[in-house]
Coordinates of C-alpha atoms and ligand atoms in Angstrom, one line a residue:
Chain A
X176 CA 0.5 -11.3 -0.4
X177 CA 3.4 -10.6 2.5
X178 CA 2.9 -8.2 5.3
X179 CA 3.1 -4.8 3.6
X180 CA 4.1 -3.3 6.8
X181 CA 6.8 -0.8 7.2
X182 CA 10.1 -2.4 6.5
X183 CA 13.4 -1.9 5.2
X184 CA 13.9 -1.8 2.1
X185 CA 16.0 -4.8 1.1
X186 CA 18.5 -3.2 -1.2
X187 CA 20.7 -6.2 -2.1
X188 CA 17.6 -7.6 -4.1
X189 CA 15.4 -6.0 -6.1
X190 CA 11.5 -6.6 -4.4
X191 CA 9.1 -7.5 -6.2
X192 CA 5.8 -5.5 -5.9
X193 CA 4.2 -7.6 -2.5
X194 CA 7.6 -7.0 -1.2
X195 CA 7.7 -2.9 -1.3
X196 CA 7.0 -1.7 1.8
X197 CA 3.8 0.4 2.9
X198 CA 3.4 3.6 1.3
X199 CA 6.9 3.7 0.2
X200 CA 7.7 4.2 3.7
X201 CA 10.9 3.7 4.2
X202 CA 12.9 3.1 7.6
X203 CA 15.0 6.3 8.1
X204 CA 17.8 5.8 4.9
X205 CA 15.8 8.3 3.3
X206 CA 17.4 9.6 0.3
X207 CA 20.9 9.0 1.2
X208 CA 21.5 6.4 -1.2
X209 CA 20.8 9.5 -4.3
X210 CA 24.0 11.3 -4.7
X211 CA 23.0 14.3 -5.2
X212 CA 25.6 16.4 -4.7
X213 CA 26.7 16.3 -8.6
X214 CA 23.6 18.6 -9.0
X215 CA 25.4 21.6 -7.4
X216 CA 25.8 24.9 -9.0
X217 CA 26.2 26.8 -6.1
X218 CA 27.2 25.8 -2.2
X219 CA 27.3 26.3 1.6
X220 CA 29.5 28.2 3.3
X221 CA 29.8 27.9 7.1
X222 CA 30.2 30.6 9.4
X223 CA 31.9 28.4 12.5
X224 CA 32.4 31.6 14.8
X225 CA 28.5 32.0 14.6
X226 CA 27.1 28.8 14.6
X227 CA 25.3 28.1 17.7
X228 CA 24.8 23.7 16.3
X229 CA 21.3 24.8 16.8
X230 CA 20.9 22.0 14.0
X231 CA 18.0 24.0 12.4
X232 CA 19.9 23.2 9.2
X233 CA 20.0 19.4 9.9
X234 CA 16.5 19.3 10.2
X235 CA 15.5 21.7 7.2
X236 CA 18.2 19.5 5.1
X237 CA 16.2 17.6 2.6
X238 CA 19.2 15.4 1.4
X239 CA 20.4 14.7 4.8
X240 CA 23.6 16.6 4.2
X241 CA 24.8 18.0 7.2
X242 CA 26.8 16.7 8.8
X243 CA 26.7 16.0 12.1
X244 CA 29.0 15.2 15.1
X245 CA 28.8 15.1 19.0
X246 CA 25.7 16.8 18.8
X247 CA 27.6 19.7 16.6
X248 CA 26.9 21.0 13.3
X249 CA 30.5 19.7 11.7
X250 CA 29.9 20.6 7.9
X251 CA 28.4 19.5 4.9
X252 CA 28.5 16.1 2.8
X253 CA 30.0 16.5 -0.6
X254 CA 28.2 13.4 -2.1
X255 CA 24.4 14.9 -0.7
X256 CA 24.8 18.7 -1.0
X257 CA 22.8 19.8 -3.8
X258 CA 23.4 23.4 -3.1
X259 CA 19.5 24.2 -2.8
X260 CA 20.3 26.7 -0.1
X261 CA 17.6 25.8 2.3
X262 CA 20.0 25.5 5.5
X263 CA 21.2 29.1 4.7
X264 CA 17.8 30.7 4.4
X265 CA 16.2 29.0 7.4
X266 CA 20.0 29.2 9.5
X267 CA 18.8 31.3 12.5
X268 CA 22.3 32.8 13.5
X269 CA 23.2 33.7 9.4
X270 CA 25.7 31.5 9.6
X271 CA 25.7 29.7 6.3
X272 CA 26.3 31.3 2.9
X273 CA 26.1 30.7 -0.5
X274 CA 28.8 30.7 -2.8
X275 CA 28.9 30.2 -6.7
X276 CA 30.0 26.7 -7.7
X277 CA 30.3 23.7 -6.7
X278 CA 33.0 24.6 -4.4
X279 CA 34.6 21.7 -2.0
X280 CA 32.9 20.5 1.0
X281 CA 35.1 18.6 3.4
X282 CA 33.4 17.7 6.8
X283 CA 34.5 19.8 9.4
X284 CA 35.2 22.7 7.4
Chain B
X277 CA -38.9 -7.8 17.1
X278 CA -35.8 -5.8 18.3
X279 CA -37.4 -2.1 19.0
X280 CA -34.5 0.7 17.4
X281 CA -35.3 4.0 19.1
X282 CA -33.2 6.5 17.4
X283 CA -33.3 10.1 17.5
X284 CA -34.6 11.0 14.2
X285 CA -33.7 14.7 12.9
X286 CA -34.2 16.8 9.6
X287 CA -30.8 17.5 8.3
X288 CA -29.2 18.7 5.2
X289 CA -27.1 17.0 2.9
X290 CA -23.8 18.9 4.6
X291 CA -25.4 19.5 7.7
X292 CA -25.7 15.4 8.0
X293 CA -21.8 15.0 7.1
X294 CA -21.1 18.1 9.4
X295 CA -22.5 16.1 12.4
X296 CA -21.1 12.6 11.5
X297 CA -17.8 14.5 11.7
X298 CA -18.5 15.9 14.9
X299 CA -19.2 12.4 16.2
X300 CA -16.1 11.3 14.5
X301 CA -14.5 13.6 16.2
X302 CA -11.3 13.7 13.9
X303 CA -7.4 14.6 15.2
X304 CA -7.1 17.5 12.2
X305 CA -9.8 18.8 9.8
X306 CA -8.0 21.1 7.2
X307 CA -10.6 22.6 4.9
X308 CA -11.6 25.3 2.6
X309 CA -15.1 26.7 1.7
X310 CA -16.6 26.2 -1.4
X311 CA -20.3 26.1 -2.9
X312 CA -21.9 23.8 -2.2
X313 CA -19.7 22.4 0.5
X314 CA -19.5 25.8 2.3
X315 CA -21.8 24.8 5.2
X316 CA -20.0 21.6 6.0
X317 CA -17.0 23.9 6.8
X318 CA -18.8 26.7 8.6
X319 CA -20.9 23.7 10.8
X320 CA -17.6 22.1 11.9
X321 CA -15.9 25.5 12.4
X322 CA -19.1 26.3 14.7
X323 CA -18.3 22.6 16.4
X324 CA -14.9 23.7 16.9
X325 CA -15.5 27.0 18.5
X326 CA -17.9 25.8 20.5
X327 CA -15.4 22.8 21.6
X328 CA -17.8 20.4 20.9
X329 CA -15.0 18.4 19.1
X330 CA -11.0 18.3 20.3
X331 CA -9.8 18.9 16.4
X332 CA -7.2 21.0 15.3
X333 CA -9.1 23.1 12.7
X334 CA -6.9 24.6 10.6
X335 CA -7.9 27.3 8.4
X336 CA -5.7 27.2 4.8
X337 CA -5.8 29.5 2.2
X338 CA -6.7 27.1 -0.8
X339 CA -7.7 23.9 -1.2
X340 CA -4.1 22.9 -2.7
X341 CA -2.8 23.5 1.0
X342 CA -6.0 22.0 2.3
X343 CA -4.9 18.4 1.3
X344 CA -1.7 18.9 1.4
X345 CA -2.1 20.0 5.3
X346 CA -4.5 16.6 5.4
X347 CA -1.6 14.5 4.0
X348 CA 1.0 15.9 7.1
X349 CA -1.2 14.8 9.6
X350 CA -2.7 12.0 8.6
X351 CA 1.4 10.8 8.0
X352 CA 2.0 12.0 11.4
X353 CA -0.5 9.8 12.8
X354 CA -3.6 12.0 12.8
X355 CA -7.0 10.7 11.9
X356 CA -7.5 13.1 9.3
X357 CA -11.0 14.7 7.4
X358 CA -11.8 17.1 4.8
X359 CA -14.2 18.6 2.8
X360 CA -14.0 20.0 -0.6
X361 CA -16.4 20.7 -4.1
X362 CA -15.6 21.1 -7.6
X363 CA -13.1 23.5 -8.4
X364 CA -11.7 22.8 -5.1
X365 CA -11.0 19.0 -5.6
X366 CA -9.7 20.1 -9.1
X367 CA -6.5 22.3 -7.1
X368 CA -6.0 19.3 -4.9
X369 CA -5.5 16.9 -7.9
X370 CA -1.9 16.9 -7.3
X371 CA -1.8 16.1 -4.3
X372 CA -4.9 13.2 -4.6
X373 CA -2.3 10.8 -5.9
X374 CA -0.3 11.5 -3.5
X375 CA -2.5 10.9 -0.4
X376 CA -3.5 7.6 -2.2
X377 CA 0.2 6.3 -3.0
X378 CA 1.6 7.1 0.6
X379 CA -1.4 5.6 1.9
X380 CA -2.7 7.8 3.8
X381 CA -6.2 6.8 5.3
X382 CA -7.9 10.5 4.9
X383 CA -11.8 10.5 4.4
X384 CA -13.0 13.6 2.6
X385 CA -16.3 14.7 1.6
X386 CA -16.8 16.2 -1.8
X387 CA -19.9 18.0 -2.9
X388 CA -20.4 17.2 -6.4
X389 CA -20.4 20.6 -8.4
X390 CA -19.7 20.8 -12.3
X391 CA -16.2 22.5 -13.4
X392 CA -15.5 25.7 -14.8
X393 CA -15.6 26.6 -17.3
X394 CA -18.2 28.2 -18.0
X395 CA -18.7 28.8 -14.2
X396 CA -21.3 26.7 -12.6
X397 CA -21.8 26.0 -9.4
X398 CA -24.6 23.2 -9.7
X399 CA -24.7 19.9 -10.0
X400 CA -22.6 16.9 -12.3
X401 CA -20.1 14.5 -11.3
X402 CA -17.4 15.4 -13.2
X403 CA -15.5 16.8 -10.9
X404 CA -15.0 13.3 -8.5
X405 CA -14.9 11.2 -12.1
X406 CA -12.0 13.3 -13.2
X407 CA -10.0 12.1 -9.9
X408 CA -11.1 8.5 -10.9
X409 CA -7.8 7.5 -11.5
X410 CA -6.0 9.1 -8.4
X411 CA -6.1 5.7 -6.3
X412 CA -9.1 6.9 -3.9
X413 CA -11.7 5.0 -2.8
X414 CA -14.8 6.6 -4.0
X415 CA -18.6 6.5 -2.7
X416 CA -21.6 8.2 -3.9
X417 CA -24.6 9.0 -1.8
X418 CA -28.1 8.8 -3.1
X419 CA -29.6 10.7 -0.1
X420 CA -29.2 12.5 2.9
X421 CA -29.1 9.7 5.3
X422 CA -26.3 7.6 2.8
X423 CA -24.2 10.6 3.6
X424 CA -24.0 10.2 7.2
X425 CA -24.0 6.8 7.3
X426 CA -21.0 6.4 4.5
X427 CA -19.2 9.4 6.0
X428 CA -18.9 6.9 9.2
X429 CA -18.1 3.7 7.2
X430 CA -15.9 5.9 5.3
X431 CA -13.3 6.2 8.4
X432 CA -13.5 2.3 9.0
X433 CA -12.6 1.4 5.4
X434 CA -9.4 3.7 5.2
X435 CA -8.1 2.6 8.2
X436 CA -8.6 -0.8 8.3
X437 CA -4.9 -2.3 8.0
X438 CA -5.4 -4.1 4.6
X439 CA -6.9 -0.9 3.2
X440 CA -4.6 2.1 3.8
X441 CA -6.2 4.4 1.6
X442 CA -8.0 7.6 1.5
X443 CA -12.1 7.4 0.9
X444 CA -14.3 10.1 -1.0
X445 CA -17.8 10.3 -0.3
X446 CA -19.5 12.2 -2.6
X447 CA -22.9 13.4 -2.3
X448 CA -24.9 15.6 -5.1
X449 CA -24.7 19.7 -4.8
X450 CA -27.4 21.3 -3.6
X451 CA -29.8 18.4 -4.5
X452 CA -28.2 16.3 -1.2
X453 CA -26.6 19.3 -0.2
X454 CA -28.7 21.7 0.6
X455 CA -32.3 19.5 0.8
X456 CA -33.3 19.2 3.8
X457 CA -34.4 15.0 4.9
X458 CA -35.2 13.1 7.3
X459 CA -32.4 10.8 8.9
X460 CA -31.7 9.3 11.8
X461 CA -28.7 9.5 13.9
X462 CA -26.6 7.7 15.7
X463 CA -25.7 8.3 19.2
X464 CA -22.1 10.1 19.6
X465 CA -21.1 6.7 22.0
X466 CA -22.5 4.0 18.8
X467 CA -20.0 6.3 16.4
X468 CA -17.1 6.2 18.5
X469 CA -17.9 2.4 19.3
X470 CA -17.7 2.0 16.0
X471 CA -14.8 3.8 14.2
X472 CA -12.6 2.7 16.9
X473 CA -9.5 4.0 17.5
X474 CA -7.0 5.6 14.9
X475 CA -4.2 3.1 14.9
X476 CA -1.9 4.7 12.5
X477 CA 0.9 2.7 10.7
X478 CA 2.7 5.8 9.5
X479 CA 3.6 8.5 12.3
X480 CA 6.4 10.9 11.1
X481 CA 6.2 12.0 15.0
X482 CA 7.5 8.7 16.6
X483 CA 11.2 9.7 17.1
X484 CA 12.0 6.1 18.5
X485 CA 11.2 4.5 15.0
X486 CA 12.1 7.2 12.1
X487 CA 10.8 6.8 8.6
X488 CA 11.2 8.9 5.3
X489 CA 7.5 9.2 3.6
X490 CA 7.2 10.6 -0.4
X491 CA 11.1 9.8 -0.8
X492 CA 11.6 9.6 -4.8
X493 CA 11.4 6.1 -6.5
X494 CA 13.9 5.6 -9.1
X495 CA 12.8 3.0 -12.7
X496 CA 13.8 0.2 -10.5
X497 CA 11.0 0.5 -7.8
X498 CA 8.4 2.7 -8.9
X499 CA 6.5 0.1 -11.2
X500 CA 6.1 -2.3 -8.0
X501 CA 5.3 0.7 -5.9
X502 CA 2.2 1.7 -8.2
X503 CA 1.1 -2.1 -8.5
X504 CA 0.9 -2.6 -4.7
X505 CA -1.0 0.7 -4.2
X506 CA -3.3 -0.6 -7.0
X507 CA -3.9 -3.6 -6.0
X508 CA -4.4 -3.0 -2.4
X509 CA -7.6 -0.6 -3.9
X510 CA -8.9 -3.4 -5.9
X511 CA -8.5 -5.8 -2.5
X512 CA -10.3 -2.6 -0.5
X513 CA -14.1 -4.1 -2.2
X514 CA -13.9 -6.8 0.1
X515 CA -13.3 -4.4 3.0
X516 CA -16.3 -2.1 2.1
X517 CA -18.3 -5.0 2.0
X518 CA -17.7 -5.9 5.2
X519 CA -17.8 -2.6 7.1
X520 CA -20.9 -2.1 5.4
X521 CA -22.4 -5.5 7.0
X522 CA -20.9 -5.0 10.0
X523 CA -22.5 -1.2 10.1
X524 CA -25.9 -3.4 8.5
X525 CA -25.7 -6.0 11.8
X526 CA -25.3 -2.8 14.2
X527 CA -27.1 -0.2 13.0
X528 CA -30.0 -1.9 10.8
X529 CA -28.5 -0.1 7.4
X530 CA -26.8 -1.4 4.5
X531 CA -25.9 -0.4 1.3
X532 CA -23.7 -3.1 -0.5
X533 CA -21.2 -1.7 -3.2
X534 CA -24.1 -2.0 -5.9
X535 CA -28.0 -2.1 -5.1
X536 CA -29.5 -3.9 -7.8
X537 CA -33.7 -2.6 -7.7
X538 CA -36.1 -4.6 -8.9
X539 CA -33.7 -6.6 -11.0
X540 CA -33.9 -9.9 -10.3
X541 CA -36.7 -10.5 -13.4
X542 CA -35.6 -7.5 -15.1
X543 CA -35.4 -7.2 -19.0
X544 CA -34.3 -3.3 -19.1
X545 CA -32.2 -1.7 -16.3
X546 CA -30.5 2.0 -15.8
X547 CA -27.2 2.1 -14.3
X548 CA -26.7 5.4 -12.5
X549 CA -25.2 6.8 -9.3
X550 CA -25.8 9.3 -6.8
X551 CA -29.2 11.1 -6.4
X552 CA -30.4 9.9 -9.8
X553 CA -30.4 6.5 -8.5
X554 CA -33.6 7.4 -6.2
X555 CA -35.5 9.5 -9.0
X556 CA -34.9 6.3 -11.1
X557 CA -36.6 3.6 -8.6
X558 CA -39.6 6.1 -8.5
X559 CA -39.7 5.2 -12.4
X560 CA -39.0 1.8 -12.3
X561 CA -42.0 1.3 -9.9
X562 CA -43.9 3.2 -12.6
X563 CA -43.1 0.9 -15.4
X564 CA -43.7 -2.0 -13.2
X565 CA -47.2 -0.7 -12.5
X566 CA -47.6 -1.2 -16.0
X567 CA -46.0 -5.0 -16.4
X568 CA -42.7 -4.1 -18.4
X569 CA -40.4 -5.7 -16.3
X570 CA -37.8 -2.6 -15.2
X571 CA -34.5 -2.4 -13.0
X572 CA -32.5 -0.5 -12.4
X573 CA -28.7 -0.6 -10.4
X574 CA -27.3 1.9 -8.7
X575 CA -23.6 2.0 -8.0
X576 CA -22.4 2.7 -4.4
X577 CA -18.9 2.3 -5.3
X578 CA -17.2 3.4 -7.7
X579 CA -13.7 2.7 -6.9
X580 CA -12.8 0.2 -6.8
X581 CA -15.4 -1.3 -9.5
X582 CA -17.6 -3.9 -8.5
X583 CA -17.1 -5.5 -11.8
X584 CA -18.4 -9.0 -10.7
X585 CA -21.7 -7.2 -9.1
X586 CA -22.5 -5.0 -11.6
X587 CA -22.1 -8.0 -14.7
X588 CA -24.1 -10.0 -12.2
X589 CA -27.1 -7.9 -11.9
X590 CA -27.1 -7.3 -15.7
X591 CA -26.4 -10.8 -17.2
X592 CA -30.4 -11.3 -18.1
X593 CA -31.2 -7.6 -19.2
X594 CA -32.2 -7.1 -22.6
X595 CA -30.8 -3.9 -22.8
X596 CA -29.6 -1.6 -20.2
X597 CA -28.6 2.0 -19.9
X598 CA -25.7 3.8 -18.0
X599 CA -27.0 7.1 -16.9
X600 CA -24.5 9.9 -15.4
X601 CA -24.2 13.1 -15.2
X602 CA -20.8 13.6 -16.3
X603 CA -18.8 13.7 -19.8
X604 CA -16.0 12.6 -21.0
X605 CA -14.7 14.5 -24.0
X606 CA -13.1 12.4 -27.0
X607 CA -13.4 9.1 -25.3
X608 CA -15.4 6.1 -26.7
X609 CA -18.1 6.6 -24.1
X610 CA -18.5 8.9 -20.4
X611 CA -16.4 7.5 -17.3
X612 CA -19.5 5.6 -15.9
X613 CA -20.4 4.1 -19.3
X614 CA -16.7 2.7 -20.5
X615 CA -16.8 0.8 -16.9
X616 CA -19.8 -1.0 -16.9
X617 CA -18.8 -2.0 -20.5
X618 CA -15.6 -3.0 -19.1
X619 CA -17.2 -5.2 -16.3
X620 CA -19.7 -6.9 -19.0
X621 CA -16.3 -7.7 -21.0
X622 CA -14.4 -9.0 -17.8
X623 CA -17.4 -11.4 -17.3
X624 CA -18.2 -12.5 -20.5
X625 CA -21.6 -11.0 -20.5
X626 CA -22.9 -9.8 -23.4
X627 CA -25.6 -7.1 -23.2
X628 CA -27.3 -4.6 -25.4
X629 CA -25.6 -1.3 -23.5
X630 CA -25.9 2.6 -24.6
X631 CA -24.9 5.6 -22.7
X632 CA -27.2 8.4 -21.7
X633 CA -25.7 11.6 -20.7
X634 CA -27.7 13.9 -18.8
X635 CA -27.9 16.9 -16.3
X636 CA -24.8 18.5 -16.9
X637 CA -24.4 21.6 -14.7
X638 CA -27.3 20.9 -12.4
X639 CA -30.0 20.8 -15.3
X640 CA -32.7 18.6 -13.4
X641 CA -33.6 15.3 -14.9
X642 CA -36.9 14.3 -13.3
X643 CA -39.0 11.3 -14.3
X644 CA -40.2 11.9 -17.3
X645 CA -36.8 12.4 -18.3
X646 CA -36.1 9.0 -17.3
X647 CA -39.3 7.4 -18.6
X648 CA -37.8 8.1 -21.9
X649 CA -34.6 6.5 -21.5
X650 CA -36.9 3.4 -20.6
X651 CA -39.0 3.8 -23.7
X652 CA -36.0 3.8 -25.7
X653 CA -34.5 0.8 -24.0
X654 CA -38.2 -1.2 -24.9
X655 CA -37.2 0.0 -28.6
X656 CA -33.6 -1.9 -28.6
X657 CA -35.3 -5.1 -26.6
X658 CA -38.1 -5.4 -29.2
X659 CA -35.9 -5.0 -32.2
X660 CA -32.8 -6.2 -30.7
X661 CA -30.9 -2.9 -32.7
X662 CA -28.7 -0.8 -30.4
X663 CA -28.4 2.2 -33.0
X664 CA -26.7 5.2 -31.3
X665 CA -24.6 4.0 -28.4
X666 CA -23.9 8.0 -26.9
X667 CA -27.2 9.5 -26.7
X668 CA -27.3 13.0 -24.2
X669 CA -30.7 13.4 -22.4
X670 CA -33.0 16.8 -22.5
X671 CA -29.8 18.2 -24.6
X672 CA -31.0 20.6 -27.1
X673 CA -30.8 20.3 -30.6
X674 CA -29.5 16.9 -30.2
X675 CA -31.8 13.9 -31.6
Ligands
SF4_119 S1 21.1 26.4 11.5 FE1 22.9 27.7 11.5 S2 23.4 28.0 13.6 FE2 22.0 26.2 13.5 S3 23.4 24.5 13.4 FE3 22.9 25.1 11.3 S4 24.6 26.5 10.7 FE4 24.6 26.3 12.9
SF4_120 S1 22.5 23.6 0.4 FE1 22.2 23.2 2.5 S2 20.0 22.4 2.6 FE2 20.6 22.3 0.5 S3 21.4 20.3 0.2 FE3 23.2 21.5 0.7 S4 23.4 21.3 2.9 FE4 21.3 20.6 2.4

């Protein structure tokens, strides 16, 4: 039995079971690997003029797709988004939309 | 002789796991009331107003955000307890499994109450079978004084590092519940001594070292994921042994996973849990009285199954009985039954076994009850003829 401690997840190999880490914890990658962003049907639109990079919508982000640089909200990932919407209900300022489809999303925009 | 001067109080069943809780002193307590665990909640909530503990109580509006509120904290670090009953454990059920596989080291005490329907809010054990499979460790109580001493243990055996699981302690409704006993307790200092510090291998807090908890697992990992969890419950027995001991060298109680009664020379034994396990000693001292050589086992853990112990104890019985007070509709035999036939299987032990169903919905089963389950095991040791394997005690119109 190895130490089940928290680890990385060794992705180049396949572990076997003593070799998953504790809990399925896994050390920050999250979900990122899951490209979900073929699952849109509808998607974010940002408001620039009234974002305030508050970063509310980083945080609420379950598929880690905002994007973010400097410290600045700078856009969406088009390989994450799944267009749930969270980011535009819980955006403070209003500043992100929803549109129909599964739209573009460039970083930056 | 060493001289133990403990202060020794009259407590209920819920009053006793309401003051080990106090003494544990736990980081969050997220709980809703139900009967029969109502007074466990409302004696905390009283310890809590009265800031005779420093834990974040928070009041949820079921027993679905209950755990789920239990499962946040205790993955942010928290050392986490709950309480819950019945109907109550049956909304958490989701959420069981998931406490268990994210190894989260939550203790709760559950009240066993039958399920609906029809509505009863008595006694059985169906509730806490039905979340056999969830990946908790699970304890049952035969009295007062169990409760607050496994409610304690309980916090040492999910957080020991090799454990990393959540613990139920389960204790009879209203008959541990609400029956006032005399226990003793003890002292807030020995408790804390004890338990130790919460040193929590998941905190979804520490910003310096991020992790993702209950991310998906796709075919490729999900197989190994469940194994691990499983097998790190079946490795837990060695842990409850030991925290039991070590509680046993300290504190001058034990309970061992099983507690075989009267057994070593035994020819016929009950297997029960629970509160039973007490009314069935009182008969086994009858029969002995009498020279028919009776035993009976209880079982002190459940999950993981002692299978080793419990073939043990019954490898020499003549025939033996598995008595619980829960059912397990279209299976070959109730919960309780199917693993004690599974443990004589494991071990190669070969024993004249029937199931005896009884007390569904709180209906009492006192002694006499029992005496007859002992007559009828006399009948299969004399003639060496099981018969009916599923037999339902005190039911009427069954024969
Ligand atoms: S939550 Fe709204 S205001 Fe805050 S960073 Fe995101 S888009 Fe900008
Ligand atoms: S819609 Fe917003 S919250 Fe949902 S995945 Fe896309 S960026 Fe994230």
């Amino acid at each position: 039995m190895k130490d089940d401690s928290i680890r990385k997840l060794d992705k180049a190999k396949l572990p076997a079971w003593d070799e998953i880490p504790l809990g399925w914890a896994l050390l920050s990658e999250g979900s990122d690997d899951f490209k979900t962003g073929g699952w849109r049907s509808q998607h974010p639109v940002l408001d620039p003029e009234k974002c305030t990079s508050c970063l509310f919508c980083w945080i609420y982000c379950p598929d880690s797709a905002i994007r973010v640089k400097d410290g600045k909200m700078a856009g969406f990932d088009e390989s994450l988004c799944k267009g749930c919407g969270i980011c535009s209900t819980e955006c403070p300022q209003g500043a992100i939309k929803m549109a129909e489809g599964a739209g573009a999303l460039k970083e930056g925009e | 002789m060493k001289l133990l001067t403990r202060k020794v109080v009259g407590l209920t069943g819920d009053g006793a796991a309401a003051e080990a809780m106090r003494q544990i002193d736990p980081d969050v307590v997220a709980a809703y009331p139900i009967t029969p665990q109502t007074e466990i909640v409302e004696k905390f909530a009283e310890y809590v107003a009265g800031g005779l503990v420093n834990t974040e109580f928070i009041c949820v509006e079921s027993e679905h955000s209950a755990i789920s509120a239990c499962c946040g904290s205790s993955a942010a670090g928290a050392r986490t307890v709950t309480a819950t009953s019945s109907q109550g454990l049956a909304l958490m059920h989701e959420m069981l499994y998931i406490a268990a596989a994210n190894r989260l080291p939550i203790v709760m005490i559950n009240v066993n109450r039958a399920l609906s329907a029809p509505l009863n809010i008595h006694n059985d054990q169906s509730d806490t079978f039905g979340s056999r499979d969830a990946g908790w460790i699970q304890l049952y109580c035969e009295n007062v004084q169990e409760v607050y001493d496994t409610t304690i243990q309980g916090i040492r055996i999910a957080e020991h590092p090799e454990v990393q699981l959540p613990v139920m302690v389960c204790l009879d409704g209203f008959i541990l519940s609400h029956s006032m006993e005399r226990l003793e307790l003890l002292s807030d200092a020995e408790v804390k001594d004890f338990i130790g510090a919460f040193r929590p291998r998941t905190n979804l807090l520490d910003f310096d070292k991020p992790i993702t908890l209950g991310a998906a697992a796709m075919p490729e990992y999900y197989f190994e994921h469940r194994f691990a969890q499983s097998y790190a419950l079946d490795r837990a027995l060695e842990r409850v042994v030991a925290v039991d001991q070590e509680f046993g060298a300290k504190f001058a109680r034990s309970y061992g996973v099983v507690e075989a009664y009267r057994m070593d020379d035994a020819e016929l034994a009950v297997v029960t849990l629970g509160s039973l396990a007490g009314t069935t000693k009182f008969v086994v001292d009858r029969f002995r009285e009498e020279g028919v050589k009776a035993g009976s086992l209880k079982i002190k853990l459940f999950r993981p199954f002692p299978i080793e112990a419990v073939a043990a104890a019954l490898k020499n019985v003549k025939a033996a009985a598995v008595l619980e007070k829960a059912i397990s509709p279209g299976a070959p035999g109730p919960a309780l039954f199917s693993d004690v036939l599974g443990a004589l299987y494991h071990q190669g032990v070969k024993a004249s076994l029937i199931s005896y169903v009884a007390g569904l919905g709180g209906r009492d089963v006192p002694p006499k009850s029992i005496t007859r389950i002992y007559n009828h095991l006399q009948q299969i040791a004399e003639t060496g003829r099981i018969g009916r394997i599923l037999n339902y005690l005190d039911l009427r119109g069954w024969q």
